[in-house]
Amino acid sequence: MSTSPAGQQEGSVGRDRGLHVLRQMLRIRRFEEKCVELYSATKIRGFLHLYIGEEAVAVGAIGCLEADDAVVATYREHGQALVRGVSPGAIMAEMYGKLEGCARGRGGSMHFFDAKTRLYGGNAIVGGGLPVAVGLALADKMQGRKRVTCCVFGDGAVAEGEFHESMNLAALWKLPVLFLCENNLYAMGTAIRFEHAVTELVKKADAYNVAAAAVDGMDVLAVEAATRKALDYVRSGAGPFFLECRTYRFRAHSMFDAELYRAKTEVEEWKARDPITSFSARLRAEGSLSDADLELIENEVAAEVTDAMNFAEAGTWEPIEDLTRFVYSEGKPV
Amino acid sequence: MSTSPAGQQEGSVGRDRGLHVLRQMLRIRRFEEKCVELYSATKIRGFLHLYIGEEAVAVGAIGCLEADDAVVATYREHGQALVRGVSPGAIMAEMYGKLEGCARGRGGSMHFFDAKTRLYGGNAIVGGGLPVAVGLALADKMQGRKRVTCCVFGDGAVAEGEFHESMNLAALWKLPVLFLCENNLYAMGTAIRFEHAVTELVKKADAYNVAAAAVDGMDVLAVEAATRKALDYVRSGAGPFFLECRTYRFRAHSMFDAELYRAKTEVEEWKARDPITSFSARLRAEGSLSDADLELIENEVAAEVTDAMNFAEAGTWEPIEDLTRFVYSEGKPV
Amino acid sequence: MKTITYREAVREAIREALKRDERVFLMGEDVGRYGGCFAVSKGLLDEFGPERIRDTPLSESAFVGAGIGAALGGMRPIVEIMTVNFSLLALDQIVNNAATLLHMSGGQFNVPLVIRMATGGGKQLAAQHSHSLEGWYAHIPGLKILTPATIEDARGMLWPALQDPDPVLIFENQTLYNMEGELSSETNVIEIDHACVRRQGTDVSIISYGAGLWKSLKAAEMLASAGISAEVIDLRTLRPLDDETCLGSIAKTHRALIVDDGWRSGGIAAEISARIMERAFYDLDVPVQRACGADVPMPYAKHLEQAALPQPEGIAEATKKMLSKNG
Amino acid sequence: MKTITYREAVREAIREALKRDERVFLMGEDVGRYGGCFAVSKGLLDEFGPERIRDTPLSESAFVGAGIGAALGGMRPIVEIMTVNFSLLALDQIVNNAATLLHMSGGQFNVPLVIRMATGGGKQLAAQHSHSLEGWYAHIPGLKILTPATIEDARGMLWPALQDPDPVLIFENQTLYNMEGELSSETNVIEIDHACVRRQGTDVSIISYGAGLWKSLKAAEMLASAGISAEVIDLRTLRPLDDETCLGSIAKTHRALIVDDGWRSGGIAAEISARIMERAFYDLDVPVQRACGADVPMPYAKHLEQAALPQPEGIAEATKKMLSKNG
Ligand SMILES: Cc1ncc(C[n+]2csc(CCOP(=O)(O)OP(=O)(O)O)c2C)c(N)n1
Ligand SMILES: Cc1ncc(C[n+]2csc(CCOP(=O)(O)OP(=O)(O)O)c2C)c(N)n1
Ligand SMILES: [Mg+2]
Ligand SMILES: [Mg+2]
């Protein structure tokens, strides 16, 4: 996908690329729909934060990263992990709390980690991942590597002191960080106008001389194009980039949320802009998607979800004797 | 002084006002010169941060506050305390560690407190005073009082997360805070270009929709005029104001500073702009200051400093049995 | 008498405080429009409005510091930090300002601030969301640390905390919010400076607090059926500690076991053990024991999490061992 | 053998690390152009350049978190937090990231990070600048806590800390920087996982660390002239604690006094006392005692500050009391 000629982005999507992007969004959507079932079935516990509605951001942005780039995400990271290429089975097993999970069942839904794809969590402290991302980028810069660290966070995180300190540090040291802000207009139940004196988050970057752009986070191709530009900038060594993706969370913040803070009508309006529906429509319009294509993709995606679930079901429980492993690295005096 | 017609500010200073302002700056300068002596004489211990060179800021800004406004300052607060009207004797006694000090000798140079003039410290954690100032302003707003809280901090503090969070909160809730930034171009030994990606600190305010201005902090009248404007704005209920005063520290950061980080020539250039010298010259030029006037002021100021020292010398040591007093309020079950 | 949940008890306490004292207001993340992360403050926004039920941005350091300032400015803020896990971001304000201002100002400025936070593990929230740090906070002079374990204390401790001239931290264990219990309709005055014996016994003193109280009471049941009479103490307040109640009990039982969900090493259980060592050494038939959280970041998997926390069975086992040893 | 100061010993250790391993760099406030708040890193900027001697803005949370990220990215950062007092601003990064990432990631991501900070009172810096929180940090699983008290440890503990795959915090007591002592020229390998007996004795075990070690040794001198033979232990590492060395000594002396500059309540001294209770109760002739910092924010006035900290005289007195009591 990252090889497709940039020219295509403006005009027609193209069938191969289109189906790939659609499939990626559907992989997240269907996977999470299953998660909801499994949560009700008490297979998954703890906090579960759904990404449904925001798929275009992960698919558009994370999809542009190179294999050796790094991702630092939040507790709402199912989408990023799937797009990044973490095994769906390992992800599902993690939420089951099984040993075969991508964090041995120690992390759960909020803490996916994967050394192979350089996914450094799954951080459940809002804003907590930003300084870590800055450090990963610092290590790359000091070691002369061209890698980029993509740091994902929400609109709420922008209010934390860590955002301010991390943006300044990254800018001061011209570090290769892509600050990817998923602005879904709410921090839990707090609407953005109650979170920020300046709600146009992209403007925050000026305070640090950080290059920035805002993009429609419901349009997967727009996100992809904006991310490409941002990544080129960052890879050129010019410093960090702040990309604000304007999106919306269709579901509750977590499984414990009565959604008292927003009107059903507002949710419906945004659902009318469902990134999957609109992108499918666009593909159909240009003749890149047929009913048969969609059915095939849905079937393949459904199979992936089922396989993931079966993998998790077949997983094992880590023996209780291993409880205190990994408090300190092994083979070293504690 | 706060009664002198604003019109005068542009043209001639006027003798009464001029002598008053000059006296205030000299009170700080001479008081601190004595502090240096007393530090060498080991009468004063701990950290001692001198304000010499920055007097125009405290005199111009703090001098504009009303009696019932509040001040939250830093460890470099001698000037603010003196201008605010805290007894010089109590200040000196505090640095001696005497019971008669403005904090019973428990605070020392970094922690002046005075309920009478509403001086809430002397905070020695960089940035630590900002949230407290926001809260004081919140209390005023919630109780319908027109008071202003003046929060003093340096350029270094602007890099702390507390700055970001406090500015946003004050702006979001339109709180009556005057954020008074003393930009002396250094945070200890770190020049502003190594602290901030954007060194024009006044620009930081845009990220929060906070009204702001930058002013020559070596020009006491300019500071005064800018502060008046800022205070009018804040008192009008429009929200906080960020005032950047560009100034310079003539002395070392503290008594333990070899000043390896800046060129003597740079210091000399700034000393050529000594706020006291330049203001005296201006007064002389307009005929508002004679040698006799200056001698009189110097004598009176010297007397005040001597009295303060004598008061401190005559002070007593708090009995050691009282060590654990004030961990909790008295007359209450601990 | 009426039956309510711990959650409702806290809500009633907040509501009463807001009614009784106009200087009181509640401030924190999602306390208003969302209804509170644990639904504690649900409905209060409609009743008291956004000025007094104040949603804050994600800025723990700023809004906790703002609570300190508001307290200095004559208000009586109840600052809610959603959970203790996030309070680390506000720790500088709590330790260097709230806890020190009175002393540093030579007695001029006291800080009548109440900070509430949910605490504890047991909900499969993993390492960053399952801390039990109330005992750790108890190390800080200038703070008072309350850990209401019962419906009555959840209902009754807030008001005296607000009457206190100094900063008080209230830790509500998140596993207790759904607990139901009886509450006498009339508000009775509650002391916050002493521990309570929740179950009388003669063979051993089980010293606990918060969620640990209920595990200890369960353990005491098991022990009873094994013919062991355990006295169960609810500390209620971790700073200042009520030594007398503990020592009085030990003078009778000559054995003590301390139960604490927090990490064992350097936890509050160690402090209690050390004090018993210093003041009741010669009363002891056997060494004081601790049943604490394992020294490990909390794992997500349920079986591992349960193994990381003290459980009634383990508490009972440890107690039996103490009695089998001489005595 | 050569005579150098504790400050120079730390500097030599940093210099050596920078020379031995190109992944090592020093980052913190004023470590470069200023020469270090306590002049520890003076001269290193000229020698190694601004890339490896990295001045940071006042952003404790960000640069400590950046240290964590850099460690994950293959570097071996030495992050200097000027003093422990400011580390509270970085505590979320230390507790929720540095200490938990290895466990939370199921063993995938270890954090080879070293954080150095100055600690302690005694310099008349008042309540916000005089904390002794190293014992408090020792409560956190996932961290290792080193407290070099001697020139040799100041020189020798950094390298093994850097070799450690997990986060190590090194606390340098600010009253020790000017201390002079002998150091053997050749670098000898230092273990960081055990305590040391710094003075042999038979009547009582005085367990200390950091600045407390020197007060304890002074006290031991005084006691010697009073005919009391005190063994003085330097813990060196507060997490993990070396129980064996302490228990071995107590098996011989049957008495223990713990010295800690930190606040008494809930400090590391309590943990040590509790462990002795659990593992050496029957060896004890008298209850373990603690000589700790008073539970008070540190006052500026010298006489009050000295009274708030354990002193040799007080340590000697407390020890004598323990010996007068039976035994
Ligand atoms: C420091 C901190 N404070 C509070 C919380 C509780 N919390 C979890 S998610 C969340 C909202 C975050 O909003 P945002 O950053 O916009 O991300 P979103 O959930 O909308 O994706 C809050 C308040 C937390 N996890 N960490
Ligand atoms: C949180 C914190 N970090 C570090 C320090 C140590 N320190 C004291 S003053 C200072 C520089 C502050 O610079 P600035 O804010 O510009 O104020 P100035 O001293 O220049 O008036 C530093 C780093 C501190 N006191 N608090
Ligand atoms: Mg959001
Ligand atoms: Mg400065």
Coordinates of N, CA and C in Angstrom, one line a residue, chain B residues 94 101-104 106-108 111 113-116 118-123 125-143 145 147 162 164-166 168-169 172-173 175 322-330 332-334, chain C residues 23-25 27 51-52 54-75 89 92-93 96-97 99-111 140-144 160 163-167 191 193 239-240:
Chain B
E94 N 13.6 36.2 59.0 CA 13.3 34.9 58.4 C 14.6 34.2 57.9
G101 N 10.8 35.9 62.3 CA 10.8 35.9 60.8 C 9.3 35.8 60.3
C102 N 9.2 36.1 59.1 CA 7.8 36.1 58.5 C 7.3 34.7 58.3
A103 N 8.1 33.7 58.6 CA 7.6 32.3 58.6 C 8.2 31.6 59.8
R104 N 8.4 32.4 60.9 CA 9.0 31.9 62.2 C 10.3 31.2 62.0
R106 N 11.1 29.1 59.8 CA 10.9 27.8 59.2 C 11.1 27.7 57.7
G107 N 11.0 28.9 57.1 CA 11.1 28.9 55.6 C 12.4 29.4 55.0
G108 N 13.0 30.4 55.6 CA 14.2 30.9 55.1 C 14.0 31.8 53.8
H111 N 11.2 31.0 51.2 CA 9.8 30.8 51.7 C 9.3 31.9 52.5
F113 N 6.4 34.1 53.7 CA 4.9 34.1 53.8 C 4.4 35.2 54.6
D114 N 3.3 35.8 54.3 CA 2.7 36.9 55.1 C 1.2 37.0 54.8
A115 N 0.5 36.6 55.9 CA -1.0 36.6 55.7 C -1.5 38.0 55.6
K116 N -0.9 39.0 56.3 CA -1.4 40.3 56.2 C -1.4 40.9 54.8
R118 N -1.1 39.0 52.1 CA -1.5 37.9 51.3 C -0.4 37.5 50.3
L119 N 0.8 37.3 50.9 CA 1.9 36.7 50.2 C 1.9 35.2 50.5
Y120 N 1.6 34.4 49.5 CA 1.5 33.0 49.7 C 2.7 32.2 49.3
G121 N 3.9 32.8 49.7 CA 5.2 32.1 49.4 C 5.7 32.7 48.1
G122 N 6.9 32.7 48.0 CA 8.0 31.8 48.3 C 7.8 30.3 48.1
N123 N 7.6 29.9 46.8 CA 7.6 28.5 46.5 C 8.9 28.1 45.8
I125 N 9.6 25.1 44.4 CA 9.5 24.1 43.3 C 9.1 24.9 42.1
V126 N 10.0 24.8 41.1 CA 9.8 25.6 39.9 C 8.4 25.2 39.3
G127 N 7.5 26.2 39.1 CA 6.2 25.9 38.6 C 5.2 25.5 39.6
G128 N 5.7 25.2 40.8 CA 4.8 24.7 41.9 C 3.7 25.7 42.4
G129 N 4.0 27.0 42.2 CA 3.1 28.0 42.6 C 1.9 28.3 41.7
L130 N 2.1 27.9 40.4 CA 1.1 28.3 39.4 C -0.3 27.7 39.7
P131 N -0.4 26.4 40.0 CA -1.7 25.8 40.3 C -2.3 26.4 41.5
V132 N -1.5 26.7 42.5 CA -2.0 27.3 43.7 C -2.6 28.7 43.4
A133 N -1.9 29.5 42.6 CA -2.5 30.8 42.2 C -3.8 30.7 41.5
V134 N -3.9 29.7 40.6 CA -5.1 29.4 39.9 C -6.3 29.2 40.9
G135 N -5.9 28.4 41.9 CA -6.9 28.1 43.0 C -7.4 29.3 43.8
L136 N -6.4 30.1 44.1 CA -6.7 31.3 44.9 C -7.7 32.2 44.0
A137 N -7.4 32.3 42.7 CA -8.3 33.0 41.9 C -9.7 32.4 41.7
L138 N -9.7 31.1 41.7 CA -10.9 30.4 41.6 C -11.8 30.7 42.9
A139 N -11.1 30.7 44.0 CA -11.9 31.0 45.3 C -12.5 32.4 45.2
D140 N -11.7 33.3 44.7 CA -12.2 34.7 44.6 C -13.4 34.8 43.6
K141 N -13.2 34.1 42.5 CA -14.3 34.1 41.5 C -15.6 33.5 42.1
M142 N -15.4 32.3 42.7 CA -16.6 31.7 43.3 C -17.3 32.5 44.4
Q143 N -16.5 33.3 45.1 CA -17.0 34.1 46.2 C -17.3 35.5 45.7
R145 N -15.5 37.9 44.6 CA -14.6 39.0 45.0 C -13.9 39.5 43.8
R147 N -10.9 40.5 43.6 CA -9.4 40.4 43.8 C -8.7 39.8 42.7
E162 N 3.2 22.2 34.7 CA 2.3 23.0 35.5 C 1.9 24.3 34.8
H164 N 1.5 24.8 31.6 CA 0.5 24.4 30.6 C -0.8 24.1 31.2
E165 N -0.8 23.3 32.2 CA -2.1 23.0 32.9 C -2.8 24.2 33.5
S166 N -1.9 25.0 34.1 CA -2.5 26.2 34.9 C -3.0 27.2 33.9
N168 N -4.2 26.8 30.9 CA -5.4 26.2 30.3 C -6.6 26.4 31.3
L169 N -6.3 25.9 32.6 CA -7.4 26.0 33.6 C -7.9 27.4 33.8
L172 N -9.8 28.6 30.8 CA -11.0 27.8 30.6 C -12.1 28.4 31.6
W173 N -11.6 28.7 32.8 CA -12.6 29.2 33.8 C -12.6 30.7 33.9
L175 N -10.4 32.9 35.0 CA -10.0 33.3 36.4 C -9.1 34.5 36.5
D322 N 9.4 23.1 70.1 CA 8.3 23.5 69.1 C 8.5 22.9 67.7
L323 N 9.5 22.1 67.6 CA 9.9 21.5 66.2 C 8.6 21.0 65.5
T324 N 7.8 20.2 66.2 CA 6.7 19.5 65.5 C 5.4 20.4 65.5
R325 N 5.5 21.6 65.9 CA 4.3 22.4 65.8 C 4.1 22.7 64.3
F326 N 2.8 23.0 64.0 CA 2.4 23.4 62.6 C 2.6 22.3 61.6
V327 N 2.8 21.0 62.0 CA 2.7 20.0 61.1 C 1.2 19.8 60.8
Y328 N 0.4 20.0 61.9 CA -1.0 20.1 61.8 C -1.5 21.3 62.6
S329 N -2.7 21.8 62.2 CA -3.2 23.0 62.9 C -3.4 22.7 64.4
E330 N -3.2 23.7 65.2 CA -3.3 23.5 66.6 C -4.7 23.5 67.1
K332 N -6.6 21.1 67.3 CA -7.4 20.1 66.6 C -6.8 18.7 66.8
P333 N -7.6 17.7 66.9 CA -7.0 16.4 67.0 C -6.1 16.1 65.8
V334 N -4.9 15.6 66.0 CA -4.0 15.4 64.9 C -4.4 14.1 64.1
Chain C
R23 N -19.4 26.8 51.0 CA -18.0 26.9 50.6 C -17.5 25.6 50.0
V24 N -18.3 24.6 50.2 CA -17.9 23.2 49.7 C -18.2 23.1 48.2
F25 N -17.3 22.6 47.4 CA -17.6 22.2 46.0 C -16.8 21.0 45.6
M27 N -14.7 19.0 42.7 CA -13.9 19.3 41.4 C -13.1 18.0 41.1
E51 N -20.9 25.1 38.7 CA -20.0 25.8 39.5 C -19.5 25.0 40.7
R52 N -20.4 24.2 41.3 CA -20.1 23.5 42.5 C -19.8 22.0 42.2
R54 N -17.7 20.6 39.4 CA -16.8 21.2 38.4 C -16.0 20.1 37.7
D55 N -16.3 19.9 36.4 CA -15.5 19.0 35.6 C -14.2 19.7 35.3
T56 N -13.1 19.0 35.4 CA -11.8 19.6 35.1 C -11.2 18.9 33.8
P57 N -10.3 19.5 33.2 CA -9.5 18.8 32.1 C -8.6 17.8 32.8
L58 N -8.0 17.0 31.9 CA -7.0 16.0 32.4 C -5.7 16.8 32.8
S59 N -5.7 17.3 34.0 CA -4.6 18.1 34.5 C -4.5 17.9 36.0
E60 N -4.1 16.7 36.4 CA -4.1 16.4 37.8 C -3.3 17.4 38.7
S61 N -2.2 17.7 38.2 CA -1.3 18.6 39.0 C -2.0 20.0 39.2
A62 N -2.6 20.5 38.1 CA -3.2 21.8 38.2 C -4.5 21.8 39.0
F63 N -5.3 20.8 38.8 CA -6.6 20.9 39.6 C -6.4 20.5 41.1
V64 N -5.5 19.7 41.4 CA -5.2 19.4 42.8 C -4.5 20.7 43.4
G65 N -3.6 21.3 42.7 CA -3.0 22.5 43.2 C -4.1 23.6 43.3
A66 N -5.0 23.6 42.3 CA -6.1 24.6 42.4 C -7.0 24.4 43.6
G67 N -7.1 23.1 44.0 CA -7.8 22.8 45.2 C -7.1 23.4 46.4
I68 N -5.8 23.3 46.4 CA -5.0 23.8 47.5 C -5.2 25.4 47.6
G69 N -5.1 26.0 46.4 CA -5.3 27.4 46.4 C -6.7 27.8 46.8
A70 N -7.7 27.1 46.3 CA -9.1 27.4 46.7 C -9.3 27.3 48.2
A71 N -8.7 26.3 48.8 CA -8.8 26.1 50.2 C -8.1 27.3 50.9
L72 N -7.0 27.7 50.4 CA -6.3 28.9 51.0 C -7.2 30.1 50.9
G73 N -8.0 30.1 49.8 CA -8.8 31.3 49.5 C -10.2 31.3 50.2
G74 N -10.4 30.3 51.1 CA -11.6 30.3 51.9 C -12.7 29.3 51.4
M75 N -12.4 28.6 50.4 CA -13.4 27.5 50.0 C -13.1 26.2 50.8
L89 N 0.6 12.1 39.4 CA 0.9 13.3 38.6 C 0.7 14.5 39.4
D92 N 3.6 16.2 43.6 CA 4.3 17.4 44.0 C 3.4 18.4 44.7
Q93 N 2.3 18.6 44.2 CA 1.3 19.5 44.8 C 0.9 19.0 46.2
N96 N 4.6 18.7 48.4 CA 5.4 20.0 48.6 C 4.6 21.2 48.9
N97 N 3.3 21.1 48.6 CA 2.4 22.3 48.9 C 1.4 21.9 50.0
A99 N 0.9 19.5 52.0 CA 1.4 18.9 53.3 C 2.4 19.9 54.0
T100 N 2.9 20.8 53.3 CA 4.0 21.6 53.9 C 3.7 23.1 54.2
L101 N 2.6 23.6 53.5 CA 2.4 25.0 53.6 C 2.2 25.5 55.0
L102 N 1.4 24.8 55.8 CA 1.2 25.2 57.2 C 2.5 25.4 57.9
H103 N 3.4 24.4 57.9 CA 4.6 24.4 58.6 C 5.6 25.4 58.0
M104 N 5.7 25.4 56.7 CA 6.6 26.3 56.0 C 6.3 27.8 56.2
S105 N 5.0 28.1 56.4 CA 4.5 29.5 56.7 C 4.5 29.8 58.1
G106 N 5.1 28.9 58.9 CA 5.1 29.2 60.4 C 3.7 29.3 61.0
G107 N 2.8 28.5 60.4 CA 1.5 28.4 61.0 C 0.5 29.4 60.4
Q108 N 0.9 30.2 59.4 CA 0.0 31.2 58.9 C -1.0 30.6 58.0
F109 N -0.6 29.7 57.1 CA -1.6 29.2 56.1 C -1.9 27.7 56.2
N110 N -3.0 27.4 56.7 CA -3.5 26.0 56.7 C -4.3 25.7 55.5
V111 N -4.3 24.4 55.1 CA -5.0 24.0 53.8 C -6.1 23.1 54.1
I140 N 3.7 10.7 54.7 CA 3.9 12.1 54.5 C 3.3 12.9 55.7
P141 N 4.2 13.6 56.5 CA 3.7 14.4 57.6 C 2.9 15.6 57.0
G142 N 1.8 16.0 57.7 CA 1.0 17.1 57.2 C -0.2 16.6 56.6
L143 N -0.3 15.3 56.2 CA -1.5 14.8 55.6 C -2.2 13.9 56.6
K144 N -3.5 13.8 56.5 CA -4.3 12.8 57.2 C -4.8 11.8 56.2
P160 N -16.4 15.3 58.9 CA -15.3 15.6 59.7 C -14.0 16.0 59.0
Q163 N -14.3 19.4 58.1 CA -14.2 20.3 59.2 C -12.7 20.4 59.7
D164 N -11.9 19.5 59.2 CA -10.5 19.5 59.6 C -9.8 20.7 58.9
P165 N -8.9 21.4 59.6 CA -8.2 22.6 59.0 C -7.1 22.2 58.1
D166 N -6.8 20.9 58.1 CA -5.6 20.5 57.3 C -6.0 19.5 56.2
P167 N -5.1 19.3 55.2 CA -5.4 18.4 54.1 C -5.7 16.9 54.5
E191 N -16.1 10.0 64.5 CA -14.7 10.4 64.7 C -13.8 9.9 63.7
D193 N -10.4 9.9 64.1 CA -9.0 9.7 64.6 C -8.8 8.4 65.5
R239 N -3.1 7.7 58.9 CA -2.3 8.7 59.5 C -3.2 9.7 60.0
P240 N -3.2 10.0 61.3 CA -2.3 9.3 62.3 C -2.9 8.0 62.7

